[in-house]
Amino acid sequence: MKVTISDVAKLAGVSTATVSHTINHTRYVSEETRDRVMHAIAELGYTPDASARSFRTGKKRTIGFIVPDISNKFFATLVETLEEYLAQRDYHLVIANTKENMDREETNIRLLSAGLVDGLLVASTMEEFDRFDQLIPAAFPVVLVDRVFPVKKYGSVSVSNFQPIYRSVCRLAGKGDRRVGFIGGPERLSTTQERLSAYRQAVADCGLADEELLVQYGDFKDNSTLRCLDALLQQQCDGLIVANGLMATEIIMYLQQKGIQIGNGIDLVSFIDYNSSFNEVYANAMDSIVQPVDELGRAAGEQILRRIEEPESPVVEQVLSSTYHPHTMPISWNHSDR
Amino acid sequence: MKVTISDVAKLAGVSTATVSHTINHTRYVSEETRDRVMHAIAELGYTPDASARSFRTGKKRTIGFIVPDISNKFFATLVETLEEYLAQRDYHLVIANTKENMDREETNIRLLSAGLVDGLLVASTMEEFDRFDQLIPAAFPVVLVDRVFPVKKYGSVSVSNFQPIYRSVCRLAGKGDRRVGFIGGPERLSTTQERLSAYRQAVADCGLADEELLVQYGDFKDNSTLRCLDALLQQQCDGLIVANGLMATEIIMYLQQKGIQIGNGIDLVSFIDYNSSFNEVYANAMDSIVQPVDELGRAAGEQILRRIEEPESPVVEQVLSSTYHPHTMPISWNHSDR
DNA sequence: CTGAAAGCGCTTACAG
DNA sequence: CTGAAAGCGCTTACAG
């Protein structure tokens, strides 16, 4: 049957304490004893039981990540960098997909925080802080990722897109556009809110058309992206801010399909998911905003491990910045920039 | 401190056995006793410790998934459907990303099978079966996903693309193409092999140009996709089979960039990732092959749970089929199909 | 330099 | 209808 530490101890003629210590290098063991133990381990093909170990120590070396949509490239990449960061430090990653559904988020937070993971990373789809807050057991390590709450109780790592969006709108204005439309994700998300407020401020500052119908929210479902686009085209937009990487691909395809030329028929500023081939191909036709997903993943990993290993360390609210890539400009207005 | 089952038992004035049984509905408990227990639980805010429970029962209710590349839409979607299937059955999903690296796969299989999960789903990047086989502890539940080995020791769920590819090549031939190029993923993968053999067989049967240079392998790194495409364009291909969803987007973008029109300058047959907007937009210009990712995820979940819950059940090798979507044809050759 | 033994928080025969 | 108690496989003070 299963080989346990006692079997090893017996075969090596030592105590289980000694076996444990030689495996974990946790106290001095004479060379001779160590050899005997190692041989016994090899002979029996012993592997310490991770389950027993984590039960005993209370440490699972596992982090949970509550994601709104794994198949969204942004989150998929986040999962990837996070997994890499954690694996290097001998931590595992459990993921739970909420599909932007609050009830699923609730269930998952409950399940994972009940002794399954040492800490939780959450990109919450919740609207009210209180509902979220109630789910978290006292002193349980939690770090918010990408999406934050107004109340700053938990540590967080997020991305600010204010400056890039503000600037991109100004540039469209400088180029002569008067009606700039905005397409964002679900209105309730902090990310959407911040992006929208940057847009609004720039629109006001630059004296652009400021109409309710120039702002459209997608919900990632059905063909909401196409609906948003059509609504804005009907508004005779000459510029478009696509404030969401998931929708970017679709918008570009639809524009193409409709025979509207990017950078000519309409000016486009769009979030672009890291590593996307769009990046290179459309670099000359549109402005892009790229979020630092890799840094986001690393920072999130770093913060959650710190909360776990040093519970008393201060709660930090970390904000990274996206980078703005104006497209390669025609010589004629090369000067207007910077 | 932590509230345990004993605290609840004490407060309710019953034994821990009774508390355990009322929680798990595992033997009859009188209504009165049950009430007392439930109240005690509520009063103390007790949550059973998942770690202790799984240690005791030996069941973790967790499945591990070894993925070659999470940020690849195909696998991301697979993870998504899998997570959903498992969550419905109260199982969790741990993922490990190997980045197509055999050493990372080895490490991850070792770690996860050492008591962290009840079973393992693997989309292996390994070439030799033996190396893989050695890593799996005796009788440990394993199901291969998407990629299989010639030796049929483990259960598997994979997708056959033979028929769709064969047929698509024939249709290109029927349309008059003579030089059809093939772009696939890494040569060592079983999926690439199968796709290639369908291509080769069709090329031979239809009497198309059969040249080594018409077959190109990408490795998902650097700009290998562009290199493949350029190599094939240099071969004067009039048709192109892109046998990998990841490369499809790039190929389309590059062709567009080069000003080569799909369906006119070159005929394209391409794998398309499920849910991609390409699907709709290019439906009229190219043939597409869509893999049943959702079914794949469900079938994988089903099989691994069966292996865990009924270890003696027969090892099955499940093969799903992709669907072939010929593009909407010009009337002129509406007859040649079927 | 090493061992005997308690104990982490549950579940589950066994007994009544 | 319920309880007393063993035990899952480790780690870790405590003791020598």
XYZ file of C-alpha atoms (C1' of nucleotides) in Angstrom:
708
model
C 0.000 0.000 0.000
C 0.973 3.589 0.575
C 4.514 4.109 1.795
C 4.618 6.374 4.838
C 7.309 8.072 6.807
C 7.130 5.283 9.403
C 8.000 2.694 6.797
C 11.067 4.690 5.903
C 11.988 5.176 9.541
C 11.673 1.482 10.241
C 13.766 0.427 7.258
C 16.440 3.006 8.038
C 16.395 2.146 11.731
C 15.731 5.711 12.848
C 12.801 7.728 14.183
C 10.242 9.440 12.009
C 11.565 12.718 13.387
C 14.920 12.046 11.826
C 13.386 11.110 8.504
C 11.348 14.291 8.521
C 14.366 16.385 9.386
C 16.592 14.894 6.725
C 13.927 15.448 4.094
C 13.299 19.014 5.108
C 16.862 19.936 6.127
C 15.414 21.242 9.298
C 18.033 20.112 11.786
C 21.455 18.583 11.583
C 21.622 14.901 10.660
C 24.898 12.994 10.603
C 26.110 11.996 7.225
C 25.800 8.312 7.981
C 22.215 8.579 9.189
C 21.287 10.746 6.259
C 22.646 8.129 3.888
C 20.631 5.377 5.498
C 17.493 7.476 5.298
C 18.050 8.420 1.682
C 18.593 4.817 0.741
C 15.457 3.716 2.504
C 13.506 6.441 0.713
C 14.865 5.371 -2.639
C 14.271 1.693 -1.950
C 10.681 2.188 -0.926
C 9.974 4.881 -3.492
C 8.696 7.136 -0.756
C 7.097 10.506 -1.519
C 5.901 12.642 1.377
C 2.159 13.071 1.335
C 1.434 16.692 0.503
C -1.994 16.457 2.026
C -0.777 15.289 5.422
C 1.979 17.823 5.397
C -0.244 20.763 4.672
C -2.783 19.607 7.197
C -0.112 19.421 9.827
C 1.598 22.709 9.055
C -1.507 24.607 8.093
C 0.266 25.749 4.926
C -1.059 24.546 1.603
C 1.392 26.374 -0.601
C -1.557 27.070 -2.841
C -3.077 30.354 -3.955
C -6.588 30.728 -5.307
C -7.375 33.061 -8.172
C -10.948 34.135 -8.761
C -11.154 35.156 -12.418
C -14.099 36.679 -14.216
C -13.303 35.065 -17.564
C -10.388 32.757 -18.175
C -10.818 32.636 -21.898
C -10.351 36.408 -22.087
C -6.782 36.865 -23.278
C -6.096 39.502 -20.647
C -6.929 37.168 -17.792
C -5.432 34.141 -19.497
C -2.121 35.960 -19.710
C -2.512 37.079 -16.126
C -3.052 33.484 -15.073
C 0.013 32.514 -17.038
C 2.411 35.014 -15.473
C 0.957 34.399 -12.064
C 1.342 30.659 -12.355
C 4.922 31.148 -13.395
C 5.683 33.476 -10.511
C 4.116 31.131 -7.996
C 5.601 27.937 -9.416
C 9.064 29.394 -9.039
C 8.337 29.799 -5.350
C 6.802 26.340 -4.985
C 3.249 27.538 -4.799
C 0.354 26.122 -6.768
C -2.487 27.978 -8.369
C -6.155 27.036 -8.145
C -8.435 28.929 -10.445
C -12.128 29.561 -10.289
C -13.997 31.161 -13.150
C -16.945 33.357 -12.250
C -18.083 34.356 -15.723
C -18.819 37.802 -14.305
C -21.477 36.236 -12.115
C -21.627 37.459 -8.522
C -23.205 34.311 -7.131
C -20.492 32.164 -8.612
C -17.912 34.505 -7.170
C -19.526 34.180 -3.771
C -19.555 30.388 -3.872
C -15.987 30.220 -5.025
C -14.647 32.587 -2.410
C -16.416 30.554 0.268
C -15.068 27.251 -0.992
C -11.511 28.344 -1.528
C -11.124 30.263 1.692
C -12.310 27.266 3.717
C -8.868 25.750 4.098
C -8.131 25.039 0.478
C -5.718 27.848 -0.207
C -3.383 30.047 1.796
C -4.543 33.205 0.123
C -6.874 34.567 -2.476
C -6.370 36.777 -5.491
C -9.620 38.240 -6.725
C -10.627 40.152 -9.818
C -14.060 40.786 -8.448
C -17.193 41.229 -10.466
C -19.041 42.521 -7.426
C -20.532 45.936 -7.235
C -20.810 46.553 -3.520
C -17.838 46.242 -1.280
C -19.844 44.974 1.666
C -21.079 41.886 -0.060
C -17.520 41.032 -0.981
C -16.122 41.916 2.414
C -18.509 39.638 4.268
C -17.221 36.611 2.419
C -13.665 36.947 3.600
C -12.809 35.204 6.879
C -11.083 37.461 9.395
C -7.392 37.942 8.682
C -7.554 35.813 5.559
C -4.941 36.986 3.031
C -6.634 38.632 0.081
C -5.313 40.798 -2.720
C -7.544 42.444 -5.293
C -6.309 42.229 -8.845
C -7.150 44.585 -11.708
C -10.464 45.625 -10.218
C -10.627 47.483 -6.942
C -13.169 48.867 -4.519
C -13.509 52.445 -3.276
C -12.954 51.182 0.273
C -9.250 50.429 0.678
C -9.343 47.573 3.134
C -7.514 44.976 1.080
C -4.242 45.109 -0.771
C -4.582 45.581 -4.484
C -2.728 45.675 -7.756
C -4.402 47.477 -10.580
C -3.658 49.348 -13.740
C -4.312 52.997 -14.304
C -5.388 53.918 -17.799
C -6.313 57.474 -17.057
C -3.328 59.183 -18.574
C -3.142 57.094 -21.778
C -6.842 57.524 -22.467
C -6.852 61.208 -21.654
C -3.912 61.761 -23.921
C -5.287 59.696 -26.754
C -8.524 61.669 -26.768
C -6.559 64.914 -26.849
C -4.600 63.666 -29.801
C -7.735 62.792 -31.695
C -8.972 66.305 -30.948
C -5.669 67.726 -32.165
C -6.068 65.767 -35.326
C -9.410 67.441 -35.930
C -11.892 64.844 -34.702
C -15.002 66.343 -33.091
C -17.156 63.352 -32.250
C -15.213 60.733 -30.356
C -17.114 57.662 -29.200
C -16.272 55.464 -26.240
C -16.807 51.725 -25.932
C -16.177 50.191 -22.562
C -16.881 47.037 -20.598
C -19.605 46.632 -17.948
C -20.393 49.932 -16.268
C -20.143 48.624 -12.717
C -16.441 47.707 -12.967
C -13.874 50.028 -11.466
C -11.745 49.632 -14.577
C -14.550 50.815 -16.844
C -15.302 53.717 -14.531
C -11.755 54.990 -14.505
C -11.409 54.741 -18.258
C -14.658 56.527 -18.779
C -13.766 59.366 -16.457
C -10.505 59.925 -18.335
C -12.471 60.084 -21.553
C -15.041 62.479 -20.131
C -12.454 64.794 -18.710
C -10.531 64.934 -21.962
C -13.704 65.444 -23.965
C -14.607 68.392 -21.753
C -11.101 69.860 -21.751
C -10.720 69.603 -25.498
C -14.177 70.908 -26.212
C -15.340 67.804 -28.055
C -18.930 66.753 -28.502
C -20.152 65.573 -25.108
C -23.238 63.448 -25.618
C -24.617 60.534 -23.673
C -25.026 58.496 -26.837
C -21.317 58.652 -27.543
C -20.709 56.305 -24.625
C -21.541 52.620 -25.019
C -21.089 49.724 -22.648
C -20.563 46.155 -23.769
C -21.127 43.158 -21.553
C -19.033 40.575 -23.414
C -22.181 38.679 -24.269
C -23.972 37.881 -27.494
C -22.983 40.460 -30.052
C -22.957 43.423 -27.738
C -19.745 44.671 -29.302
C -21.362 44.960 -32.706
C -24.339 46.735 -31.153
C -22.024 49.257 -29.513
C -20.185 49.861 -32.741
C -23.342 50.328 -34.752
C -24.715 52.752 -32.190
C -21.580 54.856 -32.417
C -21.394 54.760 -36.188
C -24.933 56.021 -36.228
C -23.728 58.938 -34.142
C -21.347 59.853 -36.944
C -18.241 59.368 -34.837
C -14.973 60.341 -36.441
C -12.948 58.831 -33.618
C -13.383 55.787 -31.403
C -11.874 54.749 -28.099
C -12.169 51.016 -27.502
C -11.443 50.759 -23.823
C -11.325 47.010 -23.612
C -8.947 44.512 -25.158
C -11.546 41.809 -25.607
C -13.674 44.034 -27.796
C -10.763 45.384 -29.811
C -10.392 42.398 -32.087
C -14.052 42.352 -32.857
C -14.263 46.072 -33.547
C -11.395 45.870 -36.000
C -12.918 42.930 -37.803
C -16.300 44.563 -38.012
C -14.900 47.829 -39.309
C -13.019 45.900 -41.926
C -16.112 43.993 -42.863
C -18.068 47.200 -43.204
C -15.368 48.594 -45.443
C -14.545 51.428 -43.068
C -10.856 52.158 -43.144
C -9.052 52.586 -39.873
C -7.135 55.854 -39.718
C -9.090 57.193 -42.630
C -12.794 56.531 -42.418
C -12.496 56.524 -38.666
C -9.710 57.060 -36.149
C -9.203 54.265 -33.717
C -7.597 54.138 -30.310
C -7.784 50.714 -28.794
C -6.721 48.591 -25.910
C -4.607 45.788 -27.272
C -3.889 42.584 -25.439
C -0.296 41.931 -24.889
C 1.294 39.570 -27.363
C -1.468 39.987 -29.840
C -0.459 40.000 -33.449
C -2.697 43.030 -33.908
C -0.003 44.901 -32.197
C 2.383 44.718 -35.086
C -0.056 44.624 -37.903
C -2.108 47.668 -37.000
C 0.667 49.675 -35.413
C 0.593 52.058 -38.346
C -3.104 52.626 -38.509
C -4.262 53.103 -34.949
C -3.154 54.206 -31.509
C -2.944 51.463 -28.948
C -2.964 51.197 -25.208
C -1.202 48.207 -23.748
C -1.686 47.076 -20.189
C 1.309 45.706 -18.289
C -0.134 42.244 -17.750
C 3.153 40.599 -16.886
C 3.950 43.141 -14.218
C 0.422 42.896 -12.954
C 0.797 39.145 -12.506
C 4.136 39.410 -10.828
C 3.010 42.201 -8.517
C -0.110 40.279 -7.569
C 1.952 37.179 -6.805
C 4.408 39.203 -4.808
C 1.736 40.871 -2.753
C -0.243 37.792 -1.900
C 2.869 35.908 -0.818
C 3.902 38.840 1.345
C 0.476 38.908 3.008
C 0.795 35.209 3.698
C 4.340 35.193 4.915
C 4.257 38.510 6.772
C 0.653 39.044 7.835
C 1.585 42.196 9.702
C 3.078 43.942 6.703
C 1.201 47.051 5.602
C -1.663 46.713 3.142
C -0.539 48.277 -0.092
C -2.471 49.575 -2.996
C -0.320 49.273 -6.056
C -1.166 51.029 -9.301
C 0.666 50.276 -12.524
C 0.366 52.258 -15.705
C -0.515 51.266 -19.207
C 1.624 52.443 -22.039
C 0.269 54.507 -24.869
C 1.517 53.807 -28.361
C 0.570 56.554 -30.780
C 0.694 55.162 -34.257
C 3.537 56.027 -36.527
C 2.480 59.400 -37.804
C 2.401 60.846 -41.268
C 5.199 63.427 -41.558
C 2.732 66.251 -41.922
C 1.842 66.337 -38.255
C 4.933 64.883 -36.776
C 5.437 68.138 -34.900
C 2.177 68.349 -33.109
C 3.201 65.564 -30.767
C 5.250 66.220 -27.610
C -8.560 31.135 17.351
C -9.743 28.649 14.806
C -13.142 27.129 15.477
C -13.033 23.343 15.272
C -15.558 20.581 15.290
C -14.893 20.005 18.996
C -15.894 23.551 19.830
C -19.161 22.981 18.057
C -19.665 19.629 19.775
C -19.017 21.137 23.164
C -21.389 24.049 22.656
C -24.109 21.793 21.290
C -23.558 19.228 24.018
C -22.993 16.350 21.598
C -20.071 14.300 20.317
C -17.911 15.315 17.369
C -19.275 12.264 15.578
C -22.730 13.717 15.696
C -21.568 17.081 14.457
C -19.755 15.417 11.596
C -22.778 13.345 10.712
C -25.196 16.226 10.755
C -22.931 18.265 8.521
C -22.423 15.483 6.058
C -25.864 13.896 6.292
C -24.148 10.637 6.774
C -26.346 9.040 9.395
C -29.655 9.839 10.977
C -29.689 12.631 13.520
C -32.811 13.523 15.491
C -34.365 16.788 14.605
C -33.722 18.255 18.008
C -30.046 17.352 18.017
C -29.642 18.619 14.502
C -31.101 21.949 15.540
C -28.718 22.299 18.437
C -25.783 21.483 16.200
C -26.844 23.924 13.525
C -27.248 26.683 16.049
C -23.852 26.031 17.542
C -22.334 26.116 14.063
C -24.011 29.407 13.284
C -23.106 30.924 16.625
C -19.441 30.042 16.334
C -19.240 30.708 12.603
C -17.791 27.269 12.099
C -16.530 26.125 8.702
C -15.143 22.608 8.368
C -11.464 22.655 7.537
C -11.080 21.369 3.992
C -7.486 20.466 4.600
C -8.199 18.217 7.564
C -11.088 16.661 5.783
C -9.167 15.753 2.694
C -6.276 14.476 4.715
C -8.584 12.235 6.641
C -10.584 10.929 3.715
C -7.752 10.877 1.218
C -9.970 12.747 -1.233
C -8.998 16.255 -2.208
C -11.809 16.894 -4.617
C -9.232 18.558 -6.796
C -8.070 17.775 -10.299
C -4.791 18.922 -11.784
C -4.523 20.052 -15.378
C -1.125 20.177 -17.034
C -1.449 22.659 -19.899
C 1.151 23.497 -22.514
C 0.059 27.123 -22.902
C -2.739 28.729 -20.953
C -2.766 31.912 -22.944
C -3.513 29.941 -26.108
C -7.214 30.433 -26.689
C -7.755 26.749 -27.359
C -6.423 25.730 -23.968
C -7.908 28.731 -22.208
C -11.334 27.675 -23.424
C -10.580 24.114 -22.445
C -9.686 25.265 -18.957
C -12.896 27.229 -18.852
C -15.242 24.400 -19.770
C -13.337 21.999 -17.581
C -13.506 24.285 -14.589
C -17.216 24.648 -15.124
C -17.769 20.904 -15.385
C -15.745 20.223 -12.269
C -17.177 23.075 -10.210
C -20.662 21.711 -10.787
C -19.504 18.489 -9.206
C -17.713 20.193 -6.323
C -14.256 19.617 -7.646
C -11.539 22.227 -7.908
C -9.046 22.716 -10.673
C -5.326 23.296 -10.222
C -3.492 24.291 -13.326
C 0.164 24.057 -14.223
C 1.536 25.660 -17.334
C 4.437 23.904 -19.025
C 5.073 26.301 -21.892
C 5.739 23.260 -24.081
C 8.749 22.480 -21.913
C 9.267 18.835 -20.981
C 11.204 19.544 -17.801
C 8.473 21.785 -16.505
C 5.948 19.115 -17.332
C 7.992 16.587 -15.403
C 8.257 18.773 -12.324
C 4.574 19.597 -12.377
C 3.428 16.027 -12.738
C 5.645 15.049 -9.819
C 4.372 17.836 -7.610
C 0.722 17.439 -8.354
C 0.609 13.670 -8.133
C 2.232 13.733 -4.687
C -1.015 14.041 -2.806
C -2.171 17.394 -4.104
C -4.828 16.234 -6.501
C -7.043 13.191 -6.952
C -6.308 12.898 -10.626
C -4.408 14.465 -13.453
C -5.429 15.695 -16.873
C -2.451 16.121 -19.151
C -1.976 17.703 -22.552
C 1.558 16.432 -22.756
C 4.376 18.066 -24.608
C 6.505 14.944 -24.263
C 7.794 13.005 -27.170
C 8.480 9.603 -25.671
C 5.824 7.709 -23.835
C 8.268 6.101 -21.422
C 9.477 9.338 -19.959
C 5.884 10.328 -19.309
C 4.871 6.935 -18.016
C 7.615 6.825 -15.409
C 6.314 9.957 -13.754
C 2.916 8.549 -12.956
C 2.574 6.734 -9.614
C 1.031 3.282 -9.890
C -2.750 3.356 -10.232
C -2.830 7.165 -10.201
C -5.810 8.413 -12.217
C -4.613 10.069 -15.401
C -6.401 11.097 -18.571
C -4.614 12.461 -21.607
C -6.260 15.448 -23.220
C -5.948 16.577 -26.816
C -2.541 14.989 -27.285
C -2.092 11.244 -27.061
C 0.642 8.629 -27.207
C 0.874 5.632 -29.529
C 0.853 3.359 -26.476
C -2.701 3.190 -25.181
C -2.131 2.753 -21.484
C -4.032 5.777 -20.229
C -7.498 7.011 -20.936
C -7.658 9.859 -23.395
C -9.902 12.398 -25.036
C -8.711 13.848 -28.266
C -9.957 15.385 -31.458
C -9.623 13.867 -34.869
C -9.058 16.330 -37.668
C -8.280 13.802 -40.329
C -11.545 13.924 -42.200
C -11.979 17.712 -42.198
C -8.433 18.292 -43.380
C -8.579 15.579 -46.000
C -11.803 16.941 -47.329
C -10.668 20.532 -47.341
C -7.586 19.663 -49.387
C -9.766 17.799 -51.862
C -11.998 20.805 -52.186
C -9.076 23.064 -52.890
C -7.998 20.583 -55.547
C -11.508 20.582 -56.962
C -11.373 24.311 -57.124
C -8.263 24.097 -59.259
C -5.471 24.703 -56.762
C -2.298 22.749 -57.495
C 0.130 23.866 -54.842
C -1.371 23.625 -51.407
C 0.873 24.495 -48.468
C 0.568 23.195 -44.926
C 1.380 25.065 -41.739
C 1.279 23.075 -38.533
C 2.446 23.246 -34.941
C 5.486 21.450 -33.515
C 6.272 18.268 -35.419
C 6.544 16.031 -32.370
C 2.915 16.504 -31.283
C 0.410 13.791 -32.065
C -2.062 16.444 -33.169
C 0.341 17.868 -35.736
C 1.185 14.389 -36.978
C -2.406 13.431 -37.569
C -3.198 16.649 -39.362
C -0.174 16.307 -41.546
C -0.953 12.753 -42.521
C -4.457 13.774 -43.589
C -2.927 16.496 -45.710
C -0.370 14.166 -47.255
C -2.899 11.523 -48.077
C -5.219 14.015 -49.721
C -2.364 15.601 -51.639
C -1.399 12.192 -52.982
C -4.969 11.129 -53.755
C -5.798 14.358 -55.530
C -2.534 14.458 -57.414
C -1.421 17.803 -56.010
C 2.144 19.000 -55.833
C 3.858 16.911 -53.176
C 6.993 18.721 -52.074
C 8.796 18.806 -48.795
C 8.957 22.595 -48.883
C 5.175 22.843 -48.917
C 5.090 21.688 -45.296
C 6.121 24.119 -42.575
C 6.159 23.727 -38.805
C 5.739 26.610 -36.403
C 6.799 26.478 -32.783
C 4.679 29.309 -31.386
C 7.835 31.279 -30.689
C 9.258 34.520 -32.038
C 7.751 35.143 -35.416
C 7.806 31.576 -36.606
C 4.345 31.978 -38.099
C 5.511 34.733 -40.393
C 8.521 32.669 -41.397
C 6.260 29.746 -42.299
C 3.994 31.960 -44.332
C 6.828 33.594 -46.217
C 8.360 30.220 -46.991
C 5.068 29.019 -48.470
C 4.408 32.180 -50.421
C 7.823 31.755 -51.935
C 6.703 28.306 -53.040
C 3.939 29.959 -55.039
C 1.153 28.284 -53.094
C -2.339 28.853 -54.371
C -3.885 27.217 -51.321
C -2.982 27.108 -47.639
C -3.975 24.833 -44.781
C -3.367 26.444 -41.411
C -3.600 23.483 -39.097
C -3.430 25.375 -35.864
C -5.804 27.888 -34.342
C -3.112 29.938 -32.672
C -1.427 30.666 -35.963
C -4.642 31.393 -37.837
C -5.114 34.915 -36.552
C -1.583 35.820 -37.392
C -1.709 34.348 -40.859
C -4.841 36.291 -41.691
C -3.367 39.517 -40.415
C -0.148 39.021 -42.312
C -1.918 38.182 -45.550
C -3.978 41.299 -45.164
C -0.915 43.347 -44.464
C 0.765 41.979 -47.550
C -2.283 42.887 -49.578
C -2.991 39.291 -50.537
C -6.700 38.692 -50.714
C -8.101 35.606 -49.068
C -10.208 33.554 -51.442
C -8.748 35.355 -54.381
C -4.989 35.796 -54.180
C -4.819 32.658 -52.082
C -7.305 30.083 -50.831
C -7.308 29.585 -47.120
C -8.448 26.725 -44.946
C -7.840 27.394 -41.322
C -8.388 26.108 -37.845
C -10.467 28.645 -35.998
C -10.715 28.862 -32.269
C -14.143 28.520 -30.952
C -15.880 31.783 -30.160
C -13.480 33.770 -32.214
C -14.951 36.697 -34.081
C -12.990 35.546 -37.105
C -15.546 32.895 -37.404
C -18.274 35.237 -38.514
C -16.216 37.801 -40.279
C -14.287 35.508 -42.569
C -16.966 32.877 -43.025
C -17.429 33.992 -46.607
C -13.818 34.058 -47.627
C -12.265 30.924 -46.208
C -13.003 27.383 -45.111
C -12.691 26.778 -41.415
C -12.183 23.819 -39.153
C -13.544 24.152 -35.664
C -12.558 21.864 -32.840
C -15.207 20.855 -30.301
C -13.469 22.424 -27.315
C -16.508 22.398 -25.096
C -17.142 18.726 -25.645
C -13.472 18.044 -25.170
C -13.537 19.732 -21.784
C -16.663 17.966 -20.676
C -15.444 14.578 -21.862
C -12.115 15.077 -20.124
C -13.856 16.018 -16.896
C -16.176 13.074 -17.186
C -13.388 10.610 -17.773
C -11.110 11.757 -14.998
C -13.943 11.690 -12.473
C -14.872 8.204 -13.602
C -11.272 7.010 -13.170
C -11.272 8.466 -9.677
C -14.634 7.236 -8.578
C -14.537 3.868 -10.321
C -10.871 2.937 -10.619
C -11.759 -0.433 -12.114
C -13.741 0.987 -14.999
C -12.214 0.288 -18.405
C -9.677 2.712 -19.814
C -11.290 4.434 -22.734
C -9.831 6.262 -25.628
C -12.299 8.841 -26.789
C -11.990 10.594 -30.114
C -14.138 13.570 -31.023
C -14.367 15.121 -34.437
C -13.863 18.634 -35.645
C -16.407 20.186 -37.898
C -15.571 21.472 -41.302
C -17.201 24.664 -42.470
C -16.761 25.197 -46.198
C -17.242 28.858 -46.928
C -20.376 30.026 -48.546
C -19.749 29.166 -52.136
C -20.206 31.150 -55.301
C -23.141 29.671 -57.200
C -20.899 28.559 -60.063
C -19.585 25.569 -58.165
C -22.371 24.944 -55.776
C -22.751 21.483 -57.318
C -19.251 20.210 -56.907
C -19.778 19.819 -53.170
C -21.127 16.669 -51.537
C 23.358 14.059 17.369
C 18.685 11.663 17.829
C 14.107 9.708 19.743
C 9.435 9.306 22.030
C 5.296 11.263 21.703
C 1.757 14.785 21.195
C -1.286 16.652 18.203
C -3.107 19.139 13.740
C -9.106 18.468 12.726
C -11.515 15.651 10.908
C -14.211 10.700 9.807
C -15.731 6.262 10.880
C -15.976 1.554 12.454
C -17.515 -0.241 16.836
C -20.515 -0.471 20.588
C -24.585 0.291 23.038
C -30.513 7.391 18.121
C -25.682 8.685 19.776
C -20.790 8.514 21.917
C -15.848 7.159 22.920
C -11.911 6.624 20.613
C -8.722 5.279 16.971
C -6.208 6.922 13.386
C -5.116 9.342 8.676
C 0.743 10.961 7.917
C 3.082 14.172 8.960
C 5.980 18.038 12.091
C 7.906 19.761 16.148
C 8.628 21.089 20.867
C 10.798 18.593 24.576
C 14.273 15.824 26.453
C 18.573 13.648 26.727
